Short mmCIF file of C-alpha atoms and ligand atoms in Angstrom, two decimals:
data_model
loop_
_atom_site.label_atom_id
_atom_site.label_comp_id
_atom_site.label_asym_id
_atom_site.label_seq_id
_atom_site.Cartn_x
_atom_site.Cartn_y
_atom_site.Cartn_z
CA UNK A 1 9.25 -16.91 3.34
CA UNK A 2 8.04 -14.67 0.89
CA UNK A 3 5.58 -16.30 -1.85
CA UNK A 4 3.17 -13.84 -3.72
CA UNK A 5 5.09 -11.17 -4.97
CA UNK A 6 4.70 -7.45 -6.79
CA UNK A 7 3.71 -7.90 -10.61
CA UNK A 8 5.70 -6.28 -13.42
CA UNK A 9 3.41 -3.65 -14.04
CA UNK A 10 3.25 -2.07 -10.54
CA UNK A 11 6.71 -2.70 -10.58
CA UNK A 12 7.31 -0.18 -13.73
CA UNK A 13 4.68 2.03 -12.26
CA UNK A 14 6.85 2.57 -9.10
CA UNK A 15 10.34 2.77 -11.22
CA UNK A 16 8.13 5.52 -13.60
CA UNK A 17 6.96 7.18 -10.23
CA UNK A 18 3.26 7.40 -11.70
CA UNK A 19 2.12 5.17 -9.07
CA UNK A 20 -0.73 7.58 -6.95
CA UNK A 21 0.31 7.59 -2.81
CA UNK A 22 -1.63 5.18 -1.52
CA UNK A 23 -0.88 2.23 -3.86
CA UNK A 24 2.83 3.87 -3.63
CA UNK A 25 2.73 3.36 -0.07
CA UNK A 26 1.58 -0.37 -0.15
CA UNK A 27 4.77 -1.45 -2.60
CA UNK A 28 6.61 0.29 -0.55
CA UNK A 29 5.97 -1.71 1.90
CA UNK A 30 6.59 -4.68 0.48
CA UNK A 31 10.00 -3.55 -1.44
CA UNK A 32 10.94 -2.77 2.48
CA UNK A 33 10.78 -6.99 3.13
CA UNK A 34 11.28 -8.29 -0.59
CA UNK A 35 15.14 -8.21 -1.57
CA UNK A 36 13.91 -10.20 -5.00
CA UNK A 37 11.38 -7.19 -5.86
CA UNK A 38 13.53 -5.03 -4.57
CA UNK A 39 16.34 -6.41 -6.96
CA UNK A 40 13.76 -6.07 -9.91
CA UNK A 41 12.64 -2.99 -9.47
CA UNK A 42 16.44 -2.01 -9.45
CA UNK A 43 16.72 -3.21 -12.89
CA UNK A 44 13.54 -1.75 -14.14
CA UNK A 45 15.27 1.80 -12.95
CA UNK A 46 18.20 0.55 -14.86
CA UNK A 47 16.64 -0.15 -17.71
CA UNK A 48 14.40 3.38 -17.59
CA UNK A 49 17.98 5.02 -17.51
CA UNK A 50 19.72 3.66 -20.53
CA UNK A 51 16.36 4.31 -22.49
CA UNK A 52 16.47 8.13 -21.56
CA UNK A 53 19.69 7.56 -22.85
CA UNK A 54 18.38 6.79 -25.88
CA UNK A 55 16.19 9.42 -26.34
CA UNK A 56 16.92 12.31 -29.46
CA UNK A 57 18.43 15.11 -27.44
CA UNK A 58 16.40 18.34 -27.61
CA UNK A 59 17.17 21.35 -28.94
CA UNK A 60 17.05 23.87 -25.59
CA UNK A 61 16.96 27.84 -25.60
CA UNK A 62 20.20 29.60 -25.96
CA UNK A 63 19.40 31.24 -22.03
CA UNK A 64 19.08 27.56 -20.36
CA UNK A 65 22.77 27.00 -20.15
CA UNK A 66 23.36 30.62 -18.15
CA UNK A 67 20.19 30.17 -15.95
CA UNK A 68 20.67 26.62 -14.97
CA UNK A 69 24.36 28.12 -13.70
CA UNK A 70 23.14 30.96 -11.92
CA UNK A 71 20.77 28.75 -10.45
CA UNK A 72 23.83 26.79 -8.85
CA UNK A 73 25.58 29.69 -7.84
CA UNK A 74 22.81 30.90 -5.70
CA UNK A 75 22.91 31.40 -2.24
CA UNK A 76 21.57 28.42 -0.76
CA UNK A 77 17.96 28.69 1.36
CA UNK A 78 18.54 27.69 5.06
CA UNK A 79 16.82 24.26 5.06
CA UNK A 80 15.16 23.52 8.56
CA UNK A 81 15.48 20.18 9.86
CA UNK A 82 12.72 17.88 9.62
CA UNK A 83 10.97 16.63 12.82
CA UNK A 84 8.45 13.87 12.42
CA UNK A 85 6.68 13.99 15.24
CA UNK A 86 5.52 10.91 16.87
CA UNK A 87 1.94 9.69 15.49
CA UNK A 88 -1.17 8.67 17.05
CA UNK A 89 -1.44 4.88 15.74
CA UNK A 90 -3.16 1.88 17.05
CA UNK A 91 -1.34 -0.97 19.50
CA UNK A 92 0.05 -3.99 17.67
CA UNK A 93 0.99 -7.48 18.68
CA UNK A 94 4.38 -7.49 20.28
CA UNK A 95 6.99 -7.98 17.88
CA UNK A 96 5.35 -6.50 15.38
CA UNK A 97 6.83 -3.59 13.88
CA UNK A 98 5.45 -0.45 11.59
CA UNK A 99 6.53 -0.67 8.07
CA UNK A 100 9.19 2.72 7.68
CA UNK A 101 6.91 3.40 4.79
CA UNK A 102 4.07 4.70 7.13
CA UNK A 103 6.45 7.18 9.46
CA UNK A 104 4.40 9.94 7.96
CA UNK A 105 1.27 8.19 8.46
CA UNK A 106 -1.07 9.13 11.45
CA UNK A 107 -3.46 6.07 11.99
CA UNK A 108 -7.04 6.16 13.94
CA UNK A 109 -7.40 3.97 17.23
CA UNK A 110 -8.52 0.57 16.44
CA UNK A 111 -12.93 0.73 14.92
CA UNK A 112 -15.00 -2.22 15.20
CA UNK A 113 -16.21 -3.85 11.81
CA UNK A 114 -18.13 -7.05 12.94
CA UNK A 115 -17.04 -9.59 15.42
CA UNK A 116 -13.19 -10.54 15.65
CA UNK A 117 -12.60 -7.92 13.47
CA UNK A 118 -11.25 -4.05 13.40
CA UNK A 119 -9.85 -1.64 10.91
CA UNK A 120 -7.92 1.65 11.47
CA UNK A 121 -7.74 4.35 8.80
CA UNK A 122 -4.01 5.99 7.53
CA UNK A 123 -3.93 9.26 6.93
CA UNK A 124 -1.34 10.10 4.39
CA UNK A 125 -0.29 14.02 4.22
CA UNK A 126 0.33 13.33 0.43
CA UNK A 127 -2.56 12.44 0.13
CA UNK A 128 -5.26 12.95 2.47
CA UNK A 129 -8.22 11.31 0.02
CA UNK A 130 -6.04 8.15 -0.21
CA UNK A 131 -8.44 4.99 0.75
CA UNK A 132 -5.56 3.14 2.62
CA UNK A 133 -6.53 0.77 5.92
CA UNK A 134 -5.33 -1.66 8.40
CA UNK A 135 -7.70 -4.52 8.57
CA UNK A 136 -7.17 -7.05 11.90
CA UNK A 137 -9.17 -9.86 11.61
CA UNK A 138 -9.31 -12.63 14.78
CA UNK A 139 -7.91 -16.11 13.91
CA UNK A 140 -10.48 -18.29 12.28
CA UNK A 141 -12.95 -15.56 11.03
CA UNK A 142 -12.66 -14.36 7.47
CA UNK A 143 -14.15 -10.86 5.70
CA UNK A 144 -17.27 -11.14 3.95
CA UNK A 145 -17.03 -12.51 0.27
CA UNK A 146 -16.31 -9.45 -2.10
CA UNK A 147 -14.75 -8.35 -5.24
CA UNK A 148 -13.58 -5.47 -6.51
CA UNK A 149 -14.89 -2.34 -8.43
CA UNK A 150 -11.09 -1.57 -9.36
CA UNK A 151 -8.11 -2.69 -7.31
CA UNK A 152 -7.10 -3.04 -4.12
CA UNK A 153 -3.33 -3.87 -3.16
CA UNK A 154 -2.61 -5.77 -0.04
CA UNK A 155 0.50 -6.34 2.27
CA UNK A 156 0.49 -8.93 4.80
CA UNK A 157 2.11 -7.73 7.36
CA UNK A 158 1.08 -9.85 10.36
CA UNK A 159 -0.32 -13.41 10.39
CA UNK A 160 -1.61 -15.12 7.60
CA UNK A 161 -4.98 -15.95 5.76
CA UNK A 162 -6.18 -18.22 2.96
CA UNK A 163 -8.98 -16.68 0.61
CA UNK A 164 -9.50 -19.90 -1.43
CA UNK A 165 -7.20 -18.85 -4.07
CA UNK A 166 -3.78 -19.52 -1.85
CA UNK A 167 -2.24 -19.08 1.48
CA UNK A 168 -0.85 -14.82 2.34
CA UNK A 169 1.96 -14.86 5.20
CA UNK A 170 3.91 -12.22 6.41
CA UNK A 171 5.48 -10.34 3.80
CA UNK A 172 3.37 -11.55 1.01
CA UNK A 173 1.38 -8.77 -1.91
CA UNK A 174 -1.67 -9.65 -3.22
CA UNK A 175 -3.39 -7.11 -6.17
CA UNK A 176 -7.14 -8.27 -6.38
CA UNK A 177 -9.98 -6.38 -9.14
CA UNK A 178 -12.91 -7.34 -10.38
CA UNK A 179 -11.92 -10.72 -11.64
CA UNK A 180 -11.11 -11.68 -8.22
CA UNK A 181 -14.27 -12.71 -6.04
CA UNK A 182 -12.85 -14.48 -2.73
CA UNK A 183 -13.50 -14.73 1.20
CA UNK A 184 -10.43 -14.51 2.93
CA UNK A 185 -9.95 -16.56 5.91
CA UNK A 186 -7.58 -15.93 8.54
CA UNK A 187 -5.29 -19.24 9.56
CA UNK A 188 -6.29 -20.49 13.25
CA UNK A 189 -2.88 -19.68 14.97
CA UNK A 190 -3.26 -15.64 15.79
CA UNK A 191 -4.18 -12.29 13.97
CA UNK A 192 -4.08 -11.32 10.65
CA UNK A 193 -3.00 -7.91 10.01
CA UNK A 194 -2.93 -6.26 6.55
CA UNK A 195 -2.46 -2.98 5.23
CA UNK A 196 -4.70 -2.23 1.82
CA UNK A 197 -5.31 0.17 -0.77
CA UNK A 198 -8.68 0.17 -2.34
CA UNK A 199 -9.47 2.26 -5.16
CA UNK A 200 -13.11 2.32 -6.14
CA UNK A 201 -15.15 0.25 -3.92
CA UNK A 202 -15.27 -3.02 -2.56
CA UNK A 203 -17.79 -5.17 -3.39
CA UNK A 204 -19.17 -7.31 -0.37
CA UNK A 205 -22.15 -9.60 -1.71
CA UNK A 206 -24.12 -9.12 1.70
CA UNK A 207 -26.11 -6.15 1.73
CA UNK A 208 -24.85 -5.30 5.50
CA UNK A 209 -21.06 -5.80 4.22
CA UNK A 210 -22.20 -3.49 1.89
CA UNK A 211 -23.42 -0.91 4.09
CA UNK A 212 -20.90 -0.84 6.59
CA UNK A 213 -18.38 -0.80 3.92
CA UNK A 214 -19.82 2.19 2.58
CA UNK A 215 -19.76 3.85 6.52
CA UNK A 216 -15.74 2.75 6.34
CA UNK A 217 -15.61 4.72 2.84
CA UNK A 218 -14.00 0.82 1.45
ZN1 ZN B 1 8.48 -9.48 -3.47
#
C-alpha cells in the first residue's frame, strides 16, 4: 500500500513538462505504481488545457496558415525503428522488476559505499550530468545522518526503511531539502532499494560520509 505520495507542485511541474530529467525520471516512476497520482496529475493536464483555452488568441503572420499546410503535405521522412538495446544494469532481488521509466537507462555494476551498503549510478542519454542513483542498503543498517543542500526525490522501490520521520515501503516518494535532517534506517526483514535524484549535494554530518559522498558525486 502506497502511503507518501507526489506533492502538488512536482505534480504541476511534470503536467508543465519543466521538470529537468532526472527528477522527471523519479515521478515517473512513481506515476508507473500510483493510480491516485496518476489520476491527479490527469486532472492537472486537464486543467492546463482548458486554461490555454483561455488564453487571448494571437494575432499570427498572414504566411503561417500556407506553411503550416505545406508542412502537412510533405513527403514524409522514412522513420527507422527504434531498437533499445539491452543495458548493462546491476542484479536485483528476484521478483523485483526495473521501473519502464529507466529502459533508456544504462546502470554501473553494483560500488561499495560502507558496509551493507552499495550504490549504482544511471546514466540517462537525456541527460548525461543528471545525479540519479540506486542506493541498496542491507536490512538493519541505515545511511549516515544528512540533509540536503537542495532536493533530492526518492522512490522506494524495494523494501522499506524508517528515517525517524515515518515508515517508506515499496512504492512510496519521499522529496527531502534542507529542512529535512534524518538517518534512514532500513526495516530488519531484507533490502532496501531506492532510486534518488539529488540536486546539489548531500549533506552527511560525518566528515568520511562527506568525503565519500563527494567520490560518488552525491
Ligand atoms: Zn502516489
Amino acid at each position: 500500500m502506497i502511503r507518501h505520495h507526489l506533492p502538488d507542485d512536482l505534480l504541476l511541474s511534470m503536467a508543465a513538462g519543466t521538470l529537468s530529467a532526472g527528477p522527471a525520471l523519479v515521478v515517473a516512476s512513481h506515476l508507473e505504481t500510483c493510480a491516485e497520482c496518476r489520476g491527479r496529475l490527469h486532472s492537472l493536464e486537464i486543467a492546463g488545457g482548458v486554461m490555454l483555452e483561455a488564453l487571448v488568441p494571437e494575432t499570427l503572420s498572414s504566411q503561417a496558415l500556407a506553411k503550416t499546410l505545406a508542412a502537412i503535405d510533405a513527403p514524409p521522412r522514412p522513420v527507422r525503428a527504434r531498437v533499445i538495446a539491452p543495458r548493462p544494469r546491476p542484479p536485483l532481488p528476484a521478483g523485483m522488476a526495473w521501473p519502464r521509466a529507466l529502459e533508456t537507462c544504462s546502470a554501473t555494476p553494483w560500488r561499495w559505499l560502507g558496509p551493507g551498503m552499495r550504490w549504482s549510478r544511471l546514466m540517462l542519454p537525456a541527460d548525461p550530468k543528471a545525479k540519479l542513483f540506486l542506493l541498496r542498503i542491507g536490512a538493519g543498517m541505515s545511511l549516515a545522518p544528512h540533509t540536503h543542500s537542495d532536493c533530492e526525490l526518492t522512490q522506494v522501490l524495494h523494501g522499506a526503511f524508517h528515517d525517524g520521520r515515518d515508515l517508506f515501503g515499496a512504492g512510496d516518494f519521499d522529496a527531502a531539502d534542507d529542512t529535512v535532517h534524518h538517518q534512514p534506517m532500513v526495516q530488519s526483514d531484507g533490502d532496501c532499494i531506492c532510486l534518488a535524484s539529488v540536486e546539489g549535494r548531500m549533506r552527511f554530518d560525518s566528515r568520511l560520509a562527506r568525503t565519500l559522498a563527494a567520490l560518488i558525486g552525491m
